[in-house]
Amino acid sequence: MTNIKVSKNQNGLRGCVEIPADKSISHRAVMFSSLAKGKSLIKNFSSGADPHSTLEVFSRLGIRHEFLDEKTLEIFSDGKLQLPLQALDCGNSGTTMRLMTGILAGQNFDCTLIGDTSLSKRPMKRVIEPVSLMGGCVEAVDGHAPLKIFGRELNGIDYVSKIASAQVKSCVLLAGLFADGITSVTEPYVSRNHTELMLKYLGADLTVEGKKVSVKRSGLTAKEIDICGDISSAAFFIVAGLIVPNSDIILKNVGLNPTRTGILDVVRAMGGDIEILDARESAGEPVGDLRVKYSDLRACQICGEIIPRLIDELPVIAVLASQAAGQTVVKDAGDLRNKESDRISALVCELKKIGIDIEETSDGFIVNGKAKITGGAEVETYHDHRLAMSLYVAGLVAEKEILVKDFEWVDISFPEFLGLFASL
Ligand code: S3P
């Protein structure tokens, strides 16, 4: 177990970092290329453990891949999956387990999905329910993994999801690729749309009308996919740049898909100095470089439609709010309790230990900004990569050194994290 010490940054962060590959897009690149007929080329694949869990799952389903270098791989598929000999291990990855449920429900074999302790506590009913309505058969242990999936003929549905979740939406759409008729999903607010963009790019028969996405049984074509940088990883640098005095940094190759850029809206509402440079497109996704400078910040309200557009950034946004004048209120984010940890109670408990004025609510938290971060404490990471990285960022402005326990959890999404911070 790696405990790390973080102390106050005295000089400011300066320089330029290249943001590593998007985790959500990396998962989808492997999944959809494995379903596509032919040889796919994936460039700038994530080195995070989660996307590698997805890759391993497909190896066990008979799909061969070959790395040309650390971040470039080819996937060879005839579009068919084979009966796996063992349970498929999704590790810590909710995206792997929930999207695979959709892919596997319509196959002509049975198999089992398993995960680590944290993943085995996360709710799976949200995907089991729509898949069952499509005629699928998934057995769980009180709504949790292990999930035993019995391959069945599926029929399309018109599913109205109660939650805005890209994992639920993607699960249903992927099952829809193997179902008779039309499969539609409507969500209360639009969640990240990487599945829609990539399926379309690979030739699926898919349409989007507002909050409703529909797909018909489709074969996919193997293509080249170049993955952009992850705005959820960039978020730690954005916040650090804004709150560490005297900072001026450039973050290169950040994915700027509007379904993910809620953090930029929040930063602007707080008066943060952030600029998009060289806006461009890469594999159908908007991309740009960001310039972030230390800023005088004010509190803001975060609720409603914006929540799915910044759901993974909320832990580090709490740290940002601690340095903004006034009271920041986050509401409508109850699903944060179902992430890699209960991110509301874990975050509030650990940030309090280092002196941040934060209160838990049922569906979010309230931060009273500009209280000094005293630091001088040991903090826990709850097997949660984003909590670990958020605590690190808080440590950069704490009066006394903090010790972040079990920091190795960052490897789930962002093994380059410490090296990139050290380079600034
Ligand atoms: C993800 C969707 C989000 C997000 C997760 C990745 C995805 O989860 O929190 O880290 O890749 O589809 P929900 O869709 O459950 O909100």
CSV table of C-alpha atoms and ligand atoms in Angstrom, one decimal:
chain,number,residue,atom,x,y,z
A,1,MET,CA,0.0,0.0,0.0
A,2,THR,CA,1.4,3.4,-1.0
A,3,ASN,CA,0.8,6.3,1.4
A,4,ILE,CA,2.0,9.6,0.0
A,5,LYS,CA,2.7,12.9,1.7
A,6,VAL,CA,1.5,16.1,0.1
A,7,SER,CA,2.7,19.6,1.2
A,8,LYS,CA,1.7,23.1,0.3
A,9,ASN,CA,2.9,24.3,-3.1
A,10,GLN,CA,4.8,27.5,-2.5
A,11,ASN,CA,5.8,28.6,-6.0
A,12,GLY,CA,2.8,28.0,-8.2
A,13,LEU,CA,2.3,25.4,-10.9
A,14,ARG,CA,3.7,26.3,-14.2
A,15,GLY,CA,4.2,24.5,-17.5
A,16,CYS,CA,2.4,22.2,-19.9
A,17,VAL,CA,1.0,18.6,-19.5
A,18,GLU,CA,-0.5,16.3,-22.0
A,19,ILE,CA,-3.7,14.8,-20.5
A,20,PRO,CA,-3.9,11.0,-20.9
A,21,ALA,CA,-6.6,9.1,-22.7
A,22,ASP,CA,-10.3,9.3,-21.8
A,23,LYS,CA,-11.4,6.2,-19.7
A,24,SER,CA,-15.0,6.1,-20.9
A,25,ILE,CA,-13.9,6.3,-24.6
A,26,SER,CA,-11.2,3.7,-24.0
A,27,HIS,CA,-13.7,1.2,-22.7
A,28,ARG,CA,-16.0,1.8,-25.7
A,29,ALA,CA,-13.2,1.6,-28.2
A,30,VAL,CA,-12.3,-1.9,-27.0
A,31,MET,CA,-15.9,-3.1,-26.7
A,32,PHE,CA,-17.1,-1.8,-30.0
A,33,SER,CA,-14.0,-2.8,-31.9
A,34,SER,CA,-14.4,-6.3,-30.5
A,35,LEU,CA,-17.9,-6.4,-31.9
A,36,ALA,CA,-16.8,-5.1,-35.3
A,37,LYS,CA,-15.7,-7.3,-38.1
A,38,GLY,CA,-12.1,-6.8,-39.2
A,39,LYS,CA,-9.0,-5.2,-37.8
A,40,SER,CA,-9.4,-2.1,-35.6
A,41,LEU,CA,-6.6,0.3,-34.7
A,42,ILE,CA,-6.9,2.0,-31.3
A,43,LYS,CA,-4.5,4.9,-30.8
A,44,ASN,CA,-3.8,6.6,-27.4
A,45,PHE,CA,-5.5,3.9,-25.3
A,46,SER,CA,-5.7,4.6,-21.6
A,47,SER,CA,-3.1,3.0,-19.3
A,48,GLY,CA,-5.7,2.9,-16.5
A,49,ALA,CA,-6.5,-0.4,-14.9
A,50,ASP,CA,-10.2,-0.1,-15.7
A,51,PRO,CA,-10.0,-0.1,-19.5
A,52,HIS,CA,-7.4,-2.9,-19.2
A,53,SER,CA,-10.1,-4.9,-17.3
A,54,THR,CA,-12.3,-4.5,-20.4
A,55,LEU,CA,-9.6,-5.6,-22.7
A,56,GLU,CA,-9.0,-8.7,-20.5
A,57,VAL,CA,-12.7,-9.5,-20.5
A,58,PHE,CA,-12.7,-9.5,-24.4
A,59,SER,CA,-9.6,-11.7,-24.5
A,60,ARG,CA,-11.6,-14.3,-22.4
A,61,LEU,CA,-14.4,-13.9,-24.9
A,62,GLY,CA,-12.0,-15.0,-27.7
A,63,ILE,CA,-11.1,-11.6,-29.1
A,64,ARG,CA,-7.4,-11.2,-29.9
A,65,HIS,CA,-5.5,-7.9,-29.5
A,66,GLU,CA,-1.9,-6.9,-30.0
A,67,PHE,CA,-0.1,-3.8,-28.7
A,68,LEU,CA,2.1,-2.1,-31.2
A,69,ASP,CA,3.4,0.1,-28.5
A,70,GLU,CA,2.2,1.0,-24.9
A,71,LYS,CA,-0.8,3.0,-26.1
A,72,THR,CA,-1.5,1.7,-29.6
A,73,LEU,CA,-3.3,-1.6,-30.2
A,74,GLU,CA,-4.9,-3.6,-32.9
A,75,ILE,CA,-8.1,-5.7,-32.3
A,76,PHE,CA,-8.9,-8.6,-34.5
A,77,SER,CA,-12.5,-9.8,-34.6
A,78,ASP,CA,-14.9,-11.7,-36.8
A,79,GLY,CA,-17.7,-9.9,-34.9
A,80,LYS,CA,-18.6,-13.0,-32.8
A,81,LEU,CA,-17.8,-13.6,-29.1
A,82,GLN,CA,-17.0,-17.1,-27.8
A,83,LEU,CA,-18.1,-18.9,-24.7
A,84,PRO,CA,-15.6,-17.9,-21.9
A,85,LEU,CA,-14.1,-20.7,-19.9
A,86,GLN,CA,-14.0,-18.7,-16.6
A,87,ALA,CA,-15.9,-15.9,-15.0
A,88,LEU,CA,-15.2,-12.5,-16.6
A,89,ASP,CA,-13.5,-10.2,-14.1
A,90,CYS,CA,-14.5,-6.5,-14.3
A,91,GLY,CA,-12.1,-5.5,-11.5
A,92,ASN,CA,-13.1,-2.1,-10.1
A,93,SER,CA,-14.9,-1.0,-13.3
A,94,GLY,CA,-18.6,-0.2,-13.2
A,95,THR,CA,-18.5,0.7,-16.9
A,96,THR,CA,-17.2,-2.7,-17.8
A,97,MET,CA,-19.8,-4.6,-15.8
A,98,ARG,CA,-22.8,-2.5,-16.8
A,99,LEU,CA,-22.0,-2.2,-20.5
A,100,MET,CA,-21.0,-5.9,-20.7
A,101,THR,CA,-24.4,-6.9,-19.2
A,102,GLY,CA,-26.0,-5.3,-22.3
A,103,ILE,CA,-23.5,-6.9,-24.8
A,104,LEU,CA,-23.7,-10.4,-23.2
A,105,ALA,CA,-27.5,-10.6,-22.7
A,106,GLY,CA,-28.2,-11.3,-26.4
A,107,GLN,CA,-25.3,-13.8,-27.0
A,108,ASN,CA,-25.9,-17.5,-27.6
A,109,PHE,CA,-24.0,-18.6,-24.4
A,110,ASP,CA,-24.2,-18.1,-20.6
A,111,CYS,CA,-21.4,-16.5,-18.5
A,112,THR,CA,-20.7,-14.7,-15.2
A,113,LEU,CA,-19.4,-11.2,-14.5
A,114,ILE,CA,-17.5,-10.7,-11.3
A,115,GLY,CA,-15.8,-7.6,-9.7
A,116,ASP,CA,-13.7,-6.5,-6.8
A,117,THR,CA,-15.1,-5.7,-3.3
A,118,SER,CA,-16.1,-2.1,-4.3
A,119,LEU,CA,-17.7,-3.1,-7.5
A,120,SER,CA,-19.6,-6.0,-5.8
A,121,LYS,CA,-21.3,-3.4,-3.6
A,122,ARG,CA,-22.5,-1.2,-6.5
A,123,PRO,CA,-26.2,-1.4,-7.7
A,124,MET,CA,-26.8,-3.5,-10.8
A,125,LYS,CA,-30.6,-3.5,-10.7
A,126,ARG,CA,-30.5,-0.4,-12.9
A,127,VAL,CA,-29.2,-2.5,-15.8
A,128,ILE,CA,-30.8,-5.8,-14.9
A,129,GLU,CA,-34.3,-4.2,-15.1
A,130,PRO,CA,-34.2,-2.9,-18.7
A,131,VAL,CA,-32.3,-6.0,-20.0
A,132,SER,CA,-35.0,-8.2,-18.4
A,133,LEU,CA,-37.7,-6.1,-20.1
A,134,MET,CA,-36.0,-6.9,-23.4
A,135,GLY,CA,-36.3,-10.7,-22.6
A,136,GLY,CA,-32.8,-11.0,-21.2
A,137,CYS,CA,-32.1,-13.1,-18.1
A,138,VAL,CA,-29.6,-11.9,-15.5
A,139,GLU,CA,-29.3,-13.4,-12.0
A,140,ALA,CA,-27.7,-11.3,-9.3
A,141,VAL,CA,-27.2,-11.5,-5.6
A,142,ASP,CA,-29.6,-9.0,-4.2
A,143,GLY,CA,-29.1,-6.7,-7.1
A,144,HIS,CA,-25.3,-7.0,-6.9
A,145,ALA,CA,-22.4,-8.9,-8.7
A,146,PRO,CA,-21.7,-11.6,-9.4
A,147,LEU,CA,-24.0,-11.4,-12.4
A,148,LYS,CA,-24.9,-14.6,-14.1
A,149,ILE,CA,-26.0,-13.8,-17.6
A,150,PHE,CA,-28.0,-16.4,-19.6
A,151,GLY,CA,-27.9,-15.6,-23.3
A,152,ARG,CA,-31.4,-15.1,-24.8
A,153,GLU,CA,-33.2,-13.8,-27.9
A,154,LEU,CA,-33.9,-10.1,-27.1
A,155,ASN,CA,-36.7,-7.8,-28.2
A,156,GLY,CA,-36.5,-4.0,-28.5
A,157,ILE,CA,-38.0,-1.7,-25.9
A,158,ASP,CA,-38.8,1.9,-25.4
A,159,TYR,CA,-37.1,2.4,-22.0
A,160,VAL,CA,-37.6,5.5,-20.0
A,161,SER,CA,-34.7,5.6,-17.4
A,162,LYS,CA,-35.4,7.3,-14.1
A,163,ILE,CA,-31.7,8.3,-13.8
A,164,ALA,CA,-29.4,10.1,-16.2
A,165,SER,CA,-26.7,7.4,-16.5
A,166,ALA,CA,-24.5,6.8,-19.5
A,167,GLN,CA,-23.9,3.3,-18.2
A,168,VAL,CA,-27.6,2.4,-18.1
A,169,LYS,CA,-28.2,4.1,-21.5
A,170,SER,CA,-25.2,2.3,-23.1
A,171,CYS,CA,-26.2,-1.1,-21.6
A,172,VAL,CA,-29.6,-0.9,-23.2
A,173,LEU,CA,-28.3,0.4,-26.6
A,174,LEU,CA,-25.7,-2.4,-26.7
A,175,ALA,CA,-28.4,-5.0,-25.9
A,176,GLY,CA,-30.3,-3.3,-28.7
A,177,LEU,CA,-27.6,-4.1,-31.2
A,178,PHE,CA,-28.5,-7.8,-30.8
A,179,ALA,CA,-32.3,-7.3,-30.4
A,180,ASP,CA,-35.3,-7.6,-32.8
A,181,GLY,CA,-37.0,-4.3,-33.6
A,182,ILE,CA,-36.1,-0.8,-32.3
A,183,THR,CA,-34.6,-0.2,-28.9
A,184,SER,CA,-34.9,3.3,-27.4
A,185,VAL,CA,-33.7,4.9,-24.2
A,186,THR,CA,-34.9,8.2,-22.9
A,187,GLU,CA,-33.2,9.8,-19.9
A,188,PRO,CA,-34.2,12.7,-17.7
A,189,TYR,CA,-31.1,14.7,-18.7
A,190,VAL,CA,-28.5,13.9,-21.4
A,191,SER,CA,-25.6,11.9,-20.0
A,192,ARG,CA,-22.2,11.4,-21.7
A,193,ASN,CA,-22.9,10.4,-25.3
A,194,HIS,CA,-19.6,8.6,-26.3
A,195,THR,CA,-21.6,5.4,-27.0
A,196,GLU,CA,-23.9,7.1,-29.5
A,197,LEU,CA,-21.0,8.9,-31.2
A,198,MET,CA,-18.8,5.8,-31.5
A,199,LEU,CA,-21.5,3.4,-32.5
A,200,LYS,CA,-22.6,5.8,-35.3
A,201,TYR,CA,-19.0,6.2,-36.4
A,202,LEU,CA,-18.7,2.4,-36.7
A,203,GLY,CA,-21.8,2.2,-38.8
A,204,ALA,CA,-24.6,1.3,-36.3
A,205,ASP,CA,-28.2,2.2,-37.3
A,206,LEU,CA,-28.7,4.8,-34.5
A,207,THR,CA,-30.7,8.0,-34.1
A,208,VAL,CA,-30.8,10.7,-31.5
A,209,GLU,CA,-33.8,13.0,-30.9
A,210,GLY,CA,-33.2,15.2,-27.8
A,211,LYS,CA,-33.1,12.9,-24.8
A,212,LYS,CA,-34.1,9.8,-26.7
A,213,VAL,CA,-31.7,7.5,-28.5
A,214,SER,CA,-32.8,4.6,-30.7
A,215,VAL,CA,-30.9,1.8,-32.2
A,216,LYS,CA,-31.7,-1.2,-34.5
A,217,ARG,CA,-29.9,-4.5,-34.7
A,218,SER,CA,-26.6,-3.5,-36.4
A,219,GLY,CA,-23.2,-4.9,-37.4
A,220,LEU,CA,-20.2,-2.7,-36.8
A,221,THR,CA,-17.3,-2.0,-39.1
A,222,ALA,CA,-13.7,-2.0,-37.8
A,223,LYS,CA,-12.0,1.4,-38.0
A,224,GLU,CA,-9.3,3.5,-36.5
A,225,ILE,CA,-10.1,5.2,-33.2
A,226,ASP,CA,-7.8,7.9,-31.8
A,227,ILE,CA,-8.8,8.6,-28.2
A,228,CYS,CA,-8.6,12.2,-26.8
A,229,GLY,CA,-7.5,13.2,-23.3
A,230,ASP,CA,-9.9,12.7,-20.3
A,231,ILE,CA,-11.5,15.9,-19.0
A,232,SER,CA,-12.2,14.0,-15.8
A,233,SER,CA,-8.4,13.6,-15.4
A,234,ALA,CA,-7.8,17.2,-16.5
A,235,ALA,CA,-10.2,18.3,-13.8
A,236,PHE,CA,-7.5,17.7,-11.0
A,237,PHE,CA,-5.1,20.0,-12.9
A,238,ILE,CA,-7.8,22.6,-13.7
A,239,VAL,CA,-8.7,22.9,-10.0
A,240,ALA,CA,-5.0,22.9,-8.9
A,241,GLY,CA,-4.2,25.6,-11.4
A,242,LEU,CA,-7.1,27.7,-10.1
A,243,ILE,CA,-6.4,27.4,-6.4
A,244,VAL,CA,-2.6,27.3,-6.1
A,245,PRO,CA,-1.4,30.9,-6.0
A,246,ASN,CA,0.8,32.0,-8.9
A,247,SER,CA,-0.2,29.1,-11.2
A,248,ASP,CA,-0.4,29.3,-15.0
A,249,ILE,CA,-0.6,25.9,-16.8
A,250,ILE,CA,-1.6,24.5,-20.2
A,251,LEU,CA,-3.4,21.1,-20.4
A,252,LYS,CA,-3.1,19.6,-23.9
A,253,ASN,CA,-5.5,17.4,-25.8
A,254,VAL,CA,-8.5,17.6,-23.5
A,255,GLY,CA,-11.8,16.0,-24.7
A,256,LEU,CA,-14.4,18.8,-24.7
A,257,ASN,CA,-17.6,16.8,-25.5
A,258,PRO,CA,-20.4,19.1,-24.3
A,259,THR,CA,-21.9,16.2,-22.3
A,260,ARG,CA,-18.7,16.2,-20.2
A,261,THR,CA,-17.8,19.9,-19.8
A,262,GLY,CA,-19.9,20.8,-16.8
A,263,ILE,CA,-16.8,21.6,-14.9
A,264,LEU,CA,-15.9,24.3,-17.4
A,265,ASP,CA,-19.3,25.9,-16.8
A,266,VAL,CA,-18.8,25.8,-13.1
A,267,VAL,CA,-15.3,27.3,-13.3
A,268,ARG,CA,-16.6,30.1,-15.4
A,269,ALA,CA,-19.6,30.7,-13.0
A,270,MET,CA,-17.0,30.9,-10.2
A,271,GLY,CA,-15.0,33.5,-12.1
A,272,GLY,CA,-12.1,31.2,-12.8
A,273,ASP,CA,-9.6,32.1,-15.5
A,274,ILE,CA,-9.8,29.3,-18.1
A,275,GLU,CA,-9.3,29.6,-21.8
A,276,ILE,CA,-9.8,27.0,-24.6
A,277,LEU,CA,-6.9,27.1,-27.1
A,278,ASP,CA,-6.9,25.4,-30.5
A,279,ALA,CA,-10.4,23.9,-30.4
A,280,ARG,CA,-10.5,21.0,-32.9
A,281,GLU,CA,-12.0,17.6,-33.5
A,282,SER,CA,-10.6,14.1,-33.1
A,283,ALA,CA,-12.5,10.9,-34.0
A,284,GLY,CA,-15.9,12.7,-33.8
A,285,GLU,CA,-15.1,14.2,-30.4
A,286,PRO,CA,-14.4,18.0,-29.8
A,287,VAL,CA,-10.9,18.5,-28.3
A,288,GLY,CA,-8.8,21.5,-27.2
A,289,ASP,CA,-6.0,22.7,-25.0
A,290,LEU,CA,-6.9,24.5,-21.8
A,291,ARG,CA,-5.0,27.4,-20.2
A,292,VAL,CA,-5.7,27.7,-16.5
A,293,LYS,CA,-4.5,30.5,-14.2
A,294,TYR,CA,-4.8,31.1,-10.5
A,295,SER,CA,-8.0,33.0,-9.9
A,296,ASP,CA,-10.1,34.8,-7.3
A,297,LEU,CA,-13.1,32.5,-7.0
A,298,ARG,CA,-16.7,33.0,-5.9
A,299,ALA,CA,-19.2,30.3,-4.8
A,300,CYS,CA,-21.9,28.9,-7.1
A,301,GLN,CA,-25.0,26.6,-7.1
A,302,ILE,CA,-24.6,23.2,-8.9
A,303,CYS,CA,-27.8,21.2,-9.6
A,304,GLY,CA,-30.1,19.7,-12.2
A,305,GLU,CA,-29.1,19.2,-15.8
A,306,ILE,CA,-25.5,19.9,-15.2
A,307,ILE,CA,-25.0,17.0,-12.7
A,308,PRO,CA,-24.4,14.2,-15.3
A,309,ARG,CA,-22.1,16.6,-17.2
A,310,LEU,CA,-19.7,16.8,-14.2
A,311,ILE,CA,-20.6,13.8,-12.0
A,312,ASP,CA,-17.1,12.4,-11.8
A,313,GLU,CA,-15.6,15.9,-11.1
A,314,LEU,CA,-17.7,16.6,-8.0
A,315,PRO,CA,-15.1,15.4,-5.4
A,316,VAL,CA,-12.5,17.8,-6.8
A,317,ILE,CA,-15.1,20.6,-7.3
A,318,ALA,CA,-15.7,20.4,-3.5
A,319,VAL,CA,-12.0,21.2,-3.1
A,320,LEU,CA,-12.4,24.1,-5.6
A,321,ALA,CA,-15.4,25.4,-3.7
A,322,SER,CA,-13.4,25.4,-0.4
A,323,GLN,CA,-11.2,28.2,-2.0
A,324,ALA,CA,-14.2,30.3,-3.3
A,325,ALA,CA,-15.8,33.1,-1.4
A,326,GLY,CA,-19.3,32.2,-0.2
A,327,GLN,CA,-21.4,29.1,0.0
A,328,THR,CA,-21.4,26.5,-2.8
A,329,VAL,CA,-24.3,24.1,-2.8
A,330,VAL,CA,-24.4,20.9,-4.8
A,331,LYS,CA,-27.8,19.2,-5.1
A,332,ASP,CA,-29.4,16.4,-7.2
A,333,ALA,CA,-26.2,14.3,-7.0
A,334,GLY,CA,-27.5,11.4,-4.9
A,335,ASP,CA,-26.0,8.9,-7.4
A,336,LEU,CA,-22.6,9.9,-6.1
A,337,ARG,CA,-23.3,7.6,-3.2
A,338,ASN,CA,-23.2,4.7,-5.8
A,339,LYS,CA,-19.8,5.3,-7.2
A,340,GLU,CA,-16.5,3.6,-6.4
A,341,SER,CA,-17.3,4.7,-2.8
A,342,ASP,CA,-20.2,6.6,-1.3
A,343,ARG,CA,-18.6,9.7,-2.6
A,344,ILE,CA,-20.7,12.1,-0.5
A,345,SER,CA,-20.0,10.7,2.9
A,346,ALA,CA,-16.4,9.7,2.1
A,347,LEU,CA,-15.6,13.1,0.7
A,348,VAL,CA,-17.2,15.1,3.5
A,349,CYS,CA,-15.6,12.9,6.2
A,350,GLU,CA,-12.0,13.2,4.7
A,351,LEU,CA,-12.2,16.9,3.7
A,352,LYS,CA,-13.4,17.8,7.3
A,353,LYS,CA,-10.3,16.1,8.7
A,354,ILE,CA,-8.1,18.7,6.9
A,355,GLY,CA,-10.2,21.7,8.0
A,356,ILE,CA,-12.6,22.2,5.0
A,357,ASP,CA,-16.0,23.5,6.1
A,358,ILE,CA,-18.3,21.0,4.3
A,359,GLU,CA,-21.6,19.4,5.2
A,360,GLU,CA,-23.2,16.3,3.8
A,361,THR,CA,-26.8,16.5,2.5
A,362,SER,CA,-28.9,13.6,1.2
A,363,ASP,CA,-28.1,14.4,-2.5
A,364,GLY,CA,-25.0,16.5,-2.4
A,365,PHE,CA,-23.0,18.7,-0.1
A,366,ILE,CA,-22.6,22.4,1.0
A,367,VAL,CA,-19.2,24.0,1.2
A,368,ASN,CA,-18.4,27.3,3.0
A,369,GLY,CA,-15.5,28.6,1.1
A,370,LYS,CA,-12.3,30.4,2.1
A,371,ALA,CA,-11.9,28.5,5.4
A,372,LYS,CA,-8.2,27.8,5.7
A,373,ILE,CA,-7.3,24.2,4.9
A,374,THR,CA,-5.3,23.3,8.0
A,375,GLY,CA,-4.1,19.9,6.8
A,376,GLY,CA,-1.8,18.0,9.2
A,377,ALA,CA,-3.9,14.9,9.1
A,378,GLU,CA,-4.0,11.4,7.5
A,379,VAL,CA,-6.8,10.9,5.0
A,380,GLU,CA,-8.4,7.7,3.7
A,381,THR,CA,-9.1,6.9,0.0
A,382,TYR,CA,-11.9,4.2,0.3
A,383,HIS,CA,-10.6,2.3,-2.7
A,384,ASP,CA,-11.6,5.3,-4.8
A,385,HIS,CA,-9.2,6.8,-7.3
A,386,ARG,CA,-11.0,10.1,-7.7
A,387,LEU,CA,-11.2,10.7,-3.9
A,388,ALA,CA,-7.4,10.0,-3.7
A,389,MET,CA,-6.6,12.5,-6.4
A,390,SER,CA,-9.0,15.2,-5.0
A,391,LEU,CA,-7.3,14.9,-1.6
A,392,TYR,CA,-3.9,15.3,-3.2
A,393,VAL,CA,-5.1,18.6,-4.8
A,394,ALA,CA,-6.4,19.8,-1.4
A,395,GLY,CA,-3.0,19.0,0.0
A,396,LEU,CA,-1.4,21.5,-2.4
A,397,VAL,CA,-3.0,24.4,-0.6
A,398,ALA,CA,-3.1,23.0,3.0
A,399,GLU,CA,-1.1,24.8,5.7
A,400,LYS,CA,0.4,21.5,7.0
A,401,GLU,CA,1.4,18.4,5.2
A,402,ILE,CA,-1.2,15.7,4.7
A,403,LEU,CA,-0.8,12.0,4.3
A,404,VAL,CA,-3.0,10.3,1.7
A,405,LYS,CA,-3.3,6.6,2.3
A,406,ASP,CA,-3.5,3.9,-0.3
A,407,PHE,CA,-2.7,6.3,-3.1
A,408,GLU,CA,-2.2,3.4,-5.6
A,409,TRP,CA,-5.9,3.5,-6.3
A,410,VAL,CA,-5.1,6.3,-8.8
A,411,ASP,CA,-3.9,3.6,-11.2
A,412,ILE,CA,-7.6,2.8,-11.9
A,413,SER,CA,-7.9,5.8,-14.2
A,414,PHE,CA,-4.7,7.8,-14.1
A,415,PRO,CA,-1.3,6.1,-13.4
A,416,GLU,CA,0.5,9.2,-14.8
A,417,PHE,CA,-1.0,11.5,-12.1
A,418,LEU,CA,2.0,12.0,-9.8
A,419,GLY,CA,4.5,12.2,-12.6
A,420,LEU,CA,2.5,14.9,-14.4
A,421,PHE,CA,2.1,16.9,-11.2
A,422,ALA,CA,5.8,16.6,-10.5
A,423,SER,CA,6.6,18.0,-14.0
A,424,LEU,CA,4.8,21.3,-13.3
B,1,S3P,C1,-19.4,6.4,-17.2
B,1,S3P,C2,-20.5,7.0,-16.8
B,1,S3P,C3,-20.7,7.6,-15.4
B,1,S3P,C4,-19.4,7.9,-14.8
B,1,S3P,C5,-18.4,6.7,-14.9
B,1,S3P,C6,-18.2,6.4,-16.3
B,1,S3P,C7,-19.3,5.8,-18.5
B,1,S3P,O1,-21.5,6.7,-14.6
B,1,S3P,O2,-19.6,8.2,-13.4
B,1,S3P,O3,-17.2,7.1,-14.2
B,1,S3P,O4,-18.2,5.5,-19.0
B,1,S3P,O5,-20.3,5.5,-19.1
B,1,S3P,P1,-23.1,6.7,-14.7
B,1,S3P,O6,-23.4,6.6,-16.1
B,1,S3P,O7,-23.5,5.6,-13.9
B,1,S3P,O8,-23.5,8.0,-14.1
